PDB file of C-alpha atoms and ligand atoms in Angstrom:
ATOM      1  CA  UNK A   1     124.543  32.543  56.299  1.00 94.00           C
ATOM      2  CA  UNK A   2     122.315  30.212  57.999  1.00 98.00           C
ATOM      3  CA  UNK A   3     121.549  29.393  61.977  1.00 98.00           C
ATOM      4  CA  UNK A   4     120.229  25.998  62.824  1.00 98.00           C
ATOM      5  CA  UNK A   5     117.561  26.403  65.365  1.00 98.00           C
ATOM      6  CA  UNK A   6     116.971  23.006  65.630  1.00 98.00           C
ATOM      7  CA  UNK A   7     117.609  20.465  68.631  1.00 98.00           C
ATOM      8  CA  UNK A   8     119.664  17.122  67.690  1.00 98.00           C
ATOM      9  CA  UNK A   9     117.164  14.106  68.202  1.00 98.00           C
ATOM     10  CA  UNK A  10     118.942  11.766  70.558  1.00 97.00           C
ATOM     11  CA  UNK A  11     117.798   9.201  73.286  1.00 97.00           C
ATOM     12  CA  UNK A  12     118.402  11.526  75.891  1.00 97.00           C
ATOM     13  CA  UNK A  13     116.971  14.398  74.582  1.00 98.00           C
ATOM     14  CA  UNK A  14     114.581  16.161  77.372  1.00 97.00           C
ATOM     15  CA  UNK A  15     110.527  15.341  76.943  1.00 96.00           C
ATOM     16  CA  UNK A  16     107.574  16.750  78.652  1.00 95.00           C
ATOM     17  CA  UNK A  17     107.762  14.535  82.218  1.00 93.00           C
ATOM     18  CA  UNK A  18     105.333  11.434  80.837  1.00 94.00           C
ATOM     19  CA  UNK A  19     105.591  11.869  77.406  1.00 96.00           C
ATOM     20  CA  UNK A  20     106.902   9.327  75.091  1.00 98.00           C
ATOM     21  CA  UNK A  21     110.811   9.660  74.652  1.00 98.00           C
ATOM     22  CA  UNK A  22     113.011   9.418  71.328  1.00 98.00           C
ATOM     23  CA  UNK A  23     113.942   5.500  71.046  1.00 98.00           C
ATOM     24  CA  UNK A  24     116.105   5.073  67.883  1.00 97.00           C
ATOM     25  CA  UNK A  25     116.662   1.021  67.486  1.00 97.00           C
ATOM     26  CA  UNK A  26     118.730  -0.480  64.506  1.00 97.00           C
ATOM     27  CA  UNK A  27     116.423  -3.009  62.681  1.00 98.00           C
ATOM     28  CA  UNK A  28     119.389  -3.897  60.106  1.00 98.00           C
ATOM     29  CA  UNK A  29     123.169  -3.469  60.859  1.00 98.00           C
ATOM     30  CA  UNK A  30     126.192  -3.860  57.798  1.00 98.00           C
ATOM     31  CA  UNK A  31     128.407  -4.809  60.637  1.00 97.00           C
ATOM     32  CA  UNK A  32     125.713  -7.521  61.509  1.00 97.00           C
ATOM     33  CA  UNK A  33     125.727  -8.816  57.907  1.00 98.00           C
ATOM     34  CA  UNK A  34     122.702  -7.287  56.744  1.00 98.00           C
ATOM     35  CA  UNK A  35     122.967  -5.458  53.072  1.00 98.00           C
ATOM     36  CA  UNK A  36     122.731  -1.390  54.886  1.00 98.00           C
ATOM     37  CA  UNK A  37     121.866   0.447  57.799  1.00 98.00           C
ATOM     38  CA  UNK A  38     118.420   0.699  58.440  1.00 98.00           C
ATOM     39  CA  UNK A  39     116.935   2.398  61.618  1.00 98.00           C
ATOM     40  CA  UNK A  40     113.229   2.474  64.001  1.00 98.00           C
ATOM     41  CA  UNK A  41     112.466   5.458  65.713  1.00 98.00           C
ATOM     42  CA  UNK A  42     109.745   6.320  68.377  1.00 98.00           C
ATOM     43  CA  UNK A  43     108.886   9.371  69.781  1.00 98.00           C
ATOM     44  CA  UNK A  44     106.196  11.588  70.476  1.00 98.00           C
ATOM     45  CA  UNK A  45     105.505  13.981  68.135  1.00 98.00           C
ATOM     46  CA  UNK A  46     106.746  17.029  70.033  1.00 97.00           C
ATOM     47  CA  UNK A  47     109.948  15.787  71.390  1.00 98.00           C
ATOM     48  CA  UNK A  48     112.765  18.393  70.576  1.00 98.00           C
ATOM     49  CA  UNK A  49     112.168  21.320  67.835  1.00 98.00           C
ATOM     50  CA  UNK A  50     108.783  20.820  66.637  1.00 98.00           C
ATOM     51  CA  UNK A  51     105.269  22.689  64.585  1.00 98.00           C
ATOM     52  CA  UNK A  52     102.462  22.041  67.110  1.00 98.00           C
ATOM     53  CA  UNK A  53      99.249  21.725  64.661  1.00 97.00           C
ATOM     54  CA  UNK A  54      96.101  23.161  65.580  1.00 96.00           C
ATOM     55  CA  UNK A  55      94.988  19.616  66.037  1.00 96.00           C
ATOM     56  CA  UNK A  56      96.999  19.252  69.359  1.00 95.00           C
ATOM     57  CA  UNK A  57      94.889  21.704  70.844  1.00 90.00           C
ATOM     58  CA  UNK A  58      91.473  21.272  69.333  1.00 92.00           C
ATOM     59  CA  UNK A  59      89.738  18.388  67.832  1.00 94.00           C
ATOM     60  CA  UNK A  60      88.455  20.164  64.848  1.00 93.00           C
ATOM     61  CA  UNK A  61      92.007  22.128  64.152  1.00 95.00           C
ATOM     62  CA  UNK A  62      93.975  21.344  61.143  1.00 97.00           C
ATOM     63  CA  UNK A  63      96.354  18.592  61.016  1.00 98.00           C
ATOM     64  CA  UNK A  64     100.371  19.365  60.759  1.00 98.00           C
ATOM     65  CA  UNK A  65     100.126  18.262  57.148  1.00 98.00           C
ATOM     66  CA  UNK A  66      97.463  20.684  56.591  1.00 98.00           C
ATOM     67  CA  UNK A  67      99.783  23.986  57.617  1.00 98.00           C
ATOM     68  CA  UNK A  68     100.364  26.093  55.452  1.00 97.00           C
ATOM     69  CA  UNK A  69     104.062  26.595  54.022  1.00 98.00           C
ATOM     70  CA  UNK A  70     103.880  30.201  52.937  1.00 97.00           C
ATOM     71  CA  UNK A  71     102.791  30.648  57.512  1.00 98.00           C
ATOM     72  CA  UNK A  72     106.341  28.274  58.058  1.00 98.00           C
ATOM     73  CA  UNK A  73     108.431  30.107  55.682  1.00 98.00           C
ATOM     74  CA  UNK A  74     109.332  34.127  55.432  1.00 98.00           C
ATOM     75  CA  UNK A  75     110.248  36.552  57.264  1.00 98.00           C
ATOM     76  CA  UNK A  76     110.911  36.316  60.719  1.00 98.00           C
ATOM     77  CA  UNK A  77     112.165  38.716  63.841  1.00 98.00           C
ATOM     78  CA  UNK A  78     114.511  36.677  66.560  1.00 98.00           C
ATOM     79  CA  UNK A  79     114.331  38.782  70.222  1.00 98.00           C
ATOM     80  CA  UNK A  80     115.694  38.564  73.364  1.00 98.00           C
ATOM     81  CA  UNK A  81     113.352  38.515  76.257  1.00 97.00           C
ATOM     82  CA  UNK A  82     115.132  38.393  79.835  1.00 95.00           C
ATOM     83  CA  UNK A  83     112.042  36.801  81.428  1.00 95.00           C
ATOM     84  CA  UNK A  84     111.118  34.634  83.838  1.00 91.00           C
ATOM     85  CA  UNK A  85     107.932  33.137  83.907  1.00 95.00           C
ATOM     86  CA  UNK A  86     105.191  34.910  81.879  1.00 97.00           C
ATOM     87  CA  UNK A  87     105.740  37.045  79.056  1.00 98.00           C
ATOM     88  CA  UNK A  88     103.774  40.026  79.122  1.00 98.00           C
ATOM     89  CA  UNK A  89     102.308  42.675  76.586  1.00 98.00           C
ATOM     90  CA  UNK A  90     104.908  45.442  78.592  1.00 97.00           C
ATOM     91  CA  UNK A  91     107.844  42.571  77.518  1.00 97.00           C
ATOM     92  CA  UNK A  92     107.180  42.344  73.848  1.00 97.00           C
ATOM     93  CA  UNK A  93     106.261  46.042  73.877  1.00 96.00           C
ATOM     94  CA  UNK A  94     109.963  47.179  75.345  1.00 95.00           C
ATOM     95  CA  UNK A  95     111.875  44.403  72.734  1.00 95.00           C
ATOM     96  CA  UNK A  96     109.810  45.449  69.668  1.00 94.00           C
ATOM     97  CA  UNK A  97     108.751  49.265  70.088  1.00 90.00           C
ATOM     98  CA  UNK A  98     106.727  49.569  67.505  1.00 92.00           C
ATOM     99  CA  UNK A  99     104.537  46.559  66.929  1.00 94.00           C
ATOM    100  CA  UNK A 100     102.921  47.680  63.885  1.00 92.00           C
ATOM    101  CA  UNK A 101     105.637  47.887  62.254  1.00 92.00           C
ATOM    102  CA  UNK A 102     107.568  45.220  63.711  1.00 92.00           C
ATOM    103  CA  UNK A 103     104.957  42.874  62.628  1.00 94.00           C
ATOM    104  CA  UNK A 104     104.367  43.985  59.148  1.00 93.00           C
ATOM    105  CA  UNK A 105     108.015  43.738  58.315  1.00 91.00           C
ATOM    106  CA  UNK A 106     108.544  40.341  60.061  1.00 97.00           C
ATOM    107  CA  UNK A 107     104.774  38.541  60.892  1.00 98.00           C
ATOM    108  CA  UNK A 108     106.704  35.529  62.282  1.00 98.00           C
ATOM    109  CA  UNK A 109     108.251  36.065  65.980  1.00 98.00           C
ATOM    110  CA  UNK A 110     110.846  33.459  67.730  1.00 98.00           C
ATOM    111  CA  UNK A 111     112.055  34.212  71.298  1.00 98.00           C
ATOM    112  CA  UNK A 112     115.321  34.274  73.170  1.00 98.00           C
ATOM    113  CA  UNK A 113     114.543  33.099  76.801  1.00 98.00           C
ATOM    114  CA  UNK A 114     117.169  31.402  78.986  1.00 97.00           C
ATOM    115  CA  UNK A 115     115.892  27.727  77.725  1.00 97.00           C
ATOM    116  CA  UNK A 116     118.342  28.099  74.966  1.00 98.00           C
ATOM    117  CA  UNK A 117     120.968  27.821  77.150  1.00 96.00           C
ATOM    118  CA  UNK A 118     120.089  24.728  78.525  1.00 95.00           C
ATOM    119  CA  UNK A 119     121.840  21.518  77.430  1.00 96.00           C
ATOM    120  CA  UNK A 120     119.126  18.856  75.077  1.00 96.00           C
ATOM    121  CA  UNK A 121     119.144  16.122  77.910  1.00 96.00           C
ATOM    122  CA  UNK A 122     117.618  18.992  80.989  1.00 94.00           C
ATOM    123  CA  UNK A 123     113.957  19.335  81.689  1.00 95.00           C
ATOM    124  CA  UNK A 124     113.459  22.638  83.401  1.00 92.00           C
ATOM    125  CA  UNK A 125     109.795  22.998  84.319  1.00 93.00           C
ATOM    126  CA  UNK A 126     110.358  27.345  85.037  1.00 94.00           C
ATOM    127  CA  UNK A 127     110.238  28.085  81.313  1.00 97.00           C
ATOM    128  CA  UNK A 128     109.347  31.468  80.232  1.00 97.00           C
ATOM    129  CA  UNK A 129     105.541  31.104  78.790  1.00 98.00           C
ATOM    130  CA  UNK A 130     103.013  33.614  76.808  1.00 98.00           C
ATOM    131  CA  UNK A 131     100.455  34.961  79.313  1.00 97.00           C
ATOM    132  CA  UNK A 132      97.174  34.603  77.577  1.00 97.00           C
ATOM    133  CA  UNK A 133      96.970  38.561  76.638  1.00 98.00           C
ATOM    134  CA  UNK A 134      99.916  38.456  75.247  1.00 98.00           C
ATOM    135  CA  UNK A 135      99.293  35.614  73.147  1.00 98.00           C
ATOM    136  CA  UNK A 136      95.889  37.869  72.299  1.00 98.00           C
ATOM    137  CA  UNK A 137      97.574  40.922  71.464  1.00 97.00           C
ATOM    138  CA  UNK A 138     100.118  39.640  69.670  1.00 98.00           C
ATOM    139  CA  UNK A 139      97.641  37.377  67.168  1.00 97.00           C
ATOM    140  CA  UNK A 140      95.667  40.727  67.158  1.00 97.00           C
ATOM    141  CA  UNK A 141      98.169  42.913  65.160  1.00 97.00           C
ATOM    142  CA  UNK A 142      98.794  40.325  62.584  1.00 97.00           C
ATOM    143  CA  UNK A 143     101.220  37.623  63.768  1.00 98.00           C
ATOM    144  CA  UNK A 144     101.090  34.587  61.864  1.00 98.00           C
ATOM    145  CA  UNK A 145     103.852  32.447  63.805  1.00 98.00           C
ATOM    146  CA  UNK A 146     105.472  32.052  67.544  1.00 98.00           C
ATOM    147  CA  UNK A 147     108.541  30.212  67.955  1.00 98.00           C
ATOM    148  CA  UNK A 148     109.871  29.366  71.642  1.00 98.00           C
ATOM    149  CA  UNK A 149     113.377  28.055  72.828  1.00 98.00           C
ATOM    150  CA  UNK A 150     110.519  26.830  75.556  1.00 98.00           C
ATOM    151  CA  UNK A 151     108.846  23.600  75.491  1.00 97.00           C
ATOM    152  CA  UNK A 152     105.430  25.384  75.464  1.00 97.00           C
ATOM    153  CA  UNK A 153     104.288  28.678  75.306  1.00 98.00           C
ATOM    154  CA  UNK A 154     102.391  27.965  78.264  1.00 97.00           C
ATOM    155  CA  UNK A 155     103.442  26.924  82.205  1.00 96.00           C
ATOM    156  CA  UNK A 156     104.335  23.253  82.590  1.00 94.00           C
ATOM    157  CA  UNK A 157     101.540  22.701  84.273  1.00 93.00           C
ATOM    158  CA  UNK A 158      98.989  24.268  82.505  1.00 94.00           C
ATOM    159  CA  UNK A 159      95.967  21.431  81.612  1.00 92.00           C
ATOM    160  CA  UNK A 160      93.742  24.454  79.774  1.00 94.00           C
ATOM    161  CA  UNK A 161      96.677  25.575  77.578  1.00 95.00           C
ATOM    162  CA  UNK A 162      95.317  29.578  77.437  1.00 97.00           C
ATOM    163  CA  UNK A 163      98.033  30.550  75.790  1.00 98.00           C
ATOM    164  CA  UNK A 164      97.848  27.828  73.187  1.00 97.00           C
ATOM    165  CA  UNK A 165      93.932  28.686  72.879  1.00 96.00           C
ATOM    166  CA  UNK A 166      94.860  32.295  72.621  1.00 97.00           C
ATOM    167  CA  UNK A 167      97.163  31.846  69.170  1.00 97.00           C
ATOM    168  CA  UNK A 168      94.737  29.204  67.962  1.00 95.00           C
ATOM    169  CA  UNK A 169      92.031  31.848  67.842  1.00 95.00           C
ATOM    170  CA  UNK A 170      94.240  34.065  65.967  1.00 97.00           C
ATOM    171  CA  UNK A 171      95.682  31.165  63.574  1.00 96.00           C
ATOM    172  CA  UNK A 172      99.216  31.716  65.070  1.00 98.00           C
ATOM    173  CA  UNK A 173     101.241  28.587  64.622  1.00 98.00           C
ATOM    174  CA  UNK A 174     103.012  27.693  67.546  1.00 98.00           C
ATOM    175  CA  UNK A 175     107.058  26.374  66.870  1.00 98.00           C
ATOM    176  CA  UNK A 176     108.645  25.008  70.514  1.00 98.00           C
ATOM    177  CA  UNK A 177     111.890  23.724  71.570  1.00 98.00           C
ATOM    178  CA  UNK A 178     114.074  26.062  68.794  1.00 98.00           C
ATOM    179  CA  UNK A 179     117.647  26.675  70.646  1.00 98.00           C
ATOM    180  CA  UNK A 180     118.831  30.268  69.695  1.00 98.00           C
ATOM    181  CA  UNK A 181     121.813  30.464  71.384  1.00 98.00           C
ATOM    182  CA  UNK A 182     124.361  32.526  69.601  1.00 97.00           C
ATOM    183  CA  UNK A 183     121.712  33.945  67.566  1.00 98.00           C
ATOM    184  CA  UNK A 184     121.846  37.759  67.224  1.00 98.00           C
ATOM    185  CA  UNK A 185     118.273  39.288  67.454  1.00 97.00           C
ATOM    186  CA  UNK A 186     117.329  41.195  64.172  1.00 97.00           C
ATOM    187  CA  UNK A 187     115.261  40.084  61.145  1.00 97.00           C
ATOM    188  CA  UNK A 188     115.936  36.645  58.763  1.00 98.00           C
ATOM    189  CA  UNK A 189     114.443  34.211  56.359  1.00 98.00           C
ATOM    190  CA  UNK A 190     112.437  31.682  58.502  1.00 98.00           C
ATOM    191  CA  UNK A 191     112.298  27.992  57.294  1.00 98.00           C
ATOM    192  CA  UNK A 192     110.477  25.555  59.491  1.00 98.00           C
ATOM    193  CA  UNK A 193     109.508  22.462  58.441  1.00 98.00           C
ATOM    194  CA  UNK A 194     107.577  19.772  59.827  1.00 98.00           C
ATOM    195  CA  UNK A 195     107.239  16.291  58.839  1.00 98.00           C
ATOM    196  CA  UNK A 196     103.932  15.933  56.791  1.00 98.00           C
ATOM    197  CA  UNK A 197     102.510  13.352  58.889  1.00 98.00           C
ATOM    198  CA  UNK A 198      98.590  12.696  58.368  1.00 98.00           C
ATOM    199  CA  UNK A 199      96.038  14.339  60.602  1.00 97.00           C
ATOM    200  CA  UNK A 200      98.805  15.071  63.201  1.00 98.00           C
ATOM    201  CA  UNK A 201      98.884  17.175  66.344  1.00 98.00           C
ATOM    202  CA  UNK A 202     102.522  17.947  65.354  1.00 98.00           C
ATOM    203  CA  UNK A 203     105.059  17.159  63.426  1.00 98.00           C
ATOM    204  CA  UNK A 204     109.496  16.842  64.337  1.00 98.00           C
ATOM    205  CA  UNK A 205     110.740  20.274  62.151  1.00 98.00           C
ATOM    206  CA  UNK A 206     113.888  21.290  60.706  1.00 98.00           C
ATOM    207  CA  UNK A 207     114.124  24.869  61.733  1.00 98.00           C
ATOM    208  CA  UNK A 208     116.468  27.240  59.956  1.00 98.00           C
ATOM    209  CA  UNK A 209     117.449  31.088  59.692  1.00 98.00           C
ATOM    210  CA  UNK A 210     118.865  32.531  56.641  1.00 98.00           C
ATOM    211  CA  UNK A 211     120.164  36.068  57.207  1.00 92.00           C
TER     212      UNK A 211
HETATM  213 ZN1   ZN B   1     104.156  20.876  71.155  1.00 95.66          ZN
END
């Protein structure tokens, strides 16, 4: 059984207030005469469910093209976290009890806030995010991927990204905008993948669960 986590690109799809949004122009038309469909899309690279690269947050970081598959695919735990605004170490502690464990069994982690319930077209700037600690601890017993039904894993108007900076020290790879409504919490087969685009600070994913 699978679970698409991913967000249907669309022209009204929600972006970050002043980022680019998804444009999707016909260049050739059948019904126009031409000889098949053919489509132009803009967008900025982290409109709807998308891999941030390490690039988006450092200069030096790898490109999206340069992630690693065997970090975007395998295991992966899905939890609930009734939060609003930051998630703390006490809120990850009381969803996954034993983190050791959790973490061994399932390095990749995807969270259930109330963003999942919001429709694709609404911006809602009071997004659960990471608080930096978190973020630390977390990339300190072993976890090798976030995923957020959040834009960001940190506040809307962060401009020094500390929970970002946090993961990247850790080589967490960050996966934003997943919906997970009507997904159970429990333990699956991640799949996220990006678009390999060169050098990028992210990359438009595909994300699936397979139970
Ligand atoms: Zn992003």
């Amino acid at each position: 059984m699978f679970y698409d986590l991913t967000r249907t690109l669309h022209p009204r799809i929600a972006v970050f207030p002043g980022d680019t949004p998804v444009t999707i122009q016909p260049t050739l038309r059948m019904r126009a005469g031409d000889s098949c469909n053919v489509t132009a899309i803009t967008m900025s690279a982290h409109a709807g469910t998308h891999v941030d690269a390490p690039r988006h947050y450092s200069d030096d970081g790898a490109g999206i093209d340069a992630v690693p598959l065997d970090v975007l695919i395998g295991p992966a735990r899905v939890v609930t976290l009734n939060v609003v605004g930051a998630i703390t170490i006490a809120d990850l502690q009381a969803a996954l009890r034993d983190i050791e464990r959790a973490l061994r069994d399932a390095p990749r982690l995807l969270v259930h806030t109330h963003a999942s319930d919001a429709a694709d077209e609404a911006w809602d700037p009071a997004f659960a995010h990471f608080d930096a600690q978190a973020a630390d601890w977390l990339g300190a017993h072993g976890l090798r991927l976030i995923g957020t039904d959040a834009p960001s894993v940190d506040p809307a108007t962060s401009k020094d990204l500390p929970a970002h900076r946090a993961f990247l020290r850790h080589g967490v790879i960050i996966v934003e905008n997943l919906c997970l409504r009507g997904v159970p919490d429990g333990e699956y087969e991640l799949m996220a993948l990006p678009l390999k685009i060169a050098d990028n600070d992210a990359g438009p994913a595909r994300v699936v669960l397979r139970r």
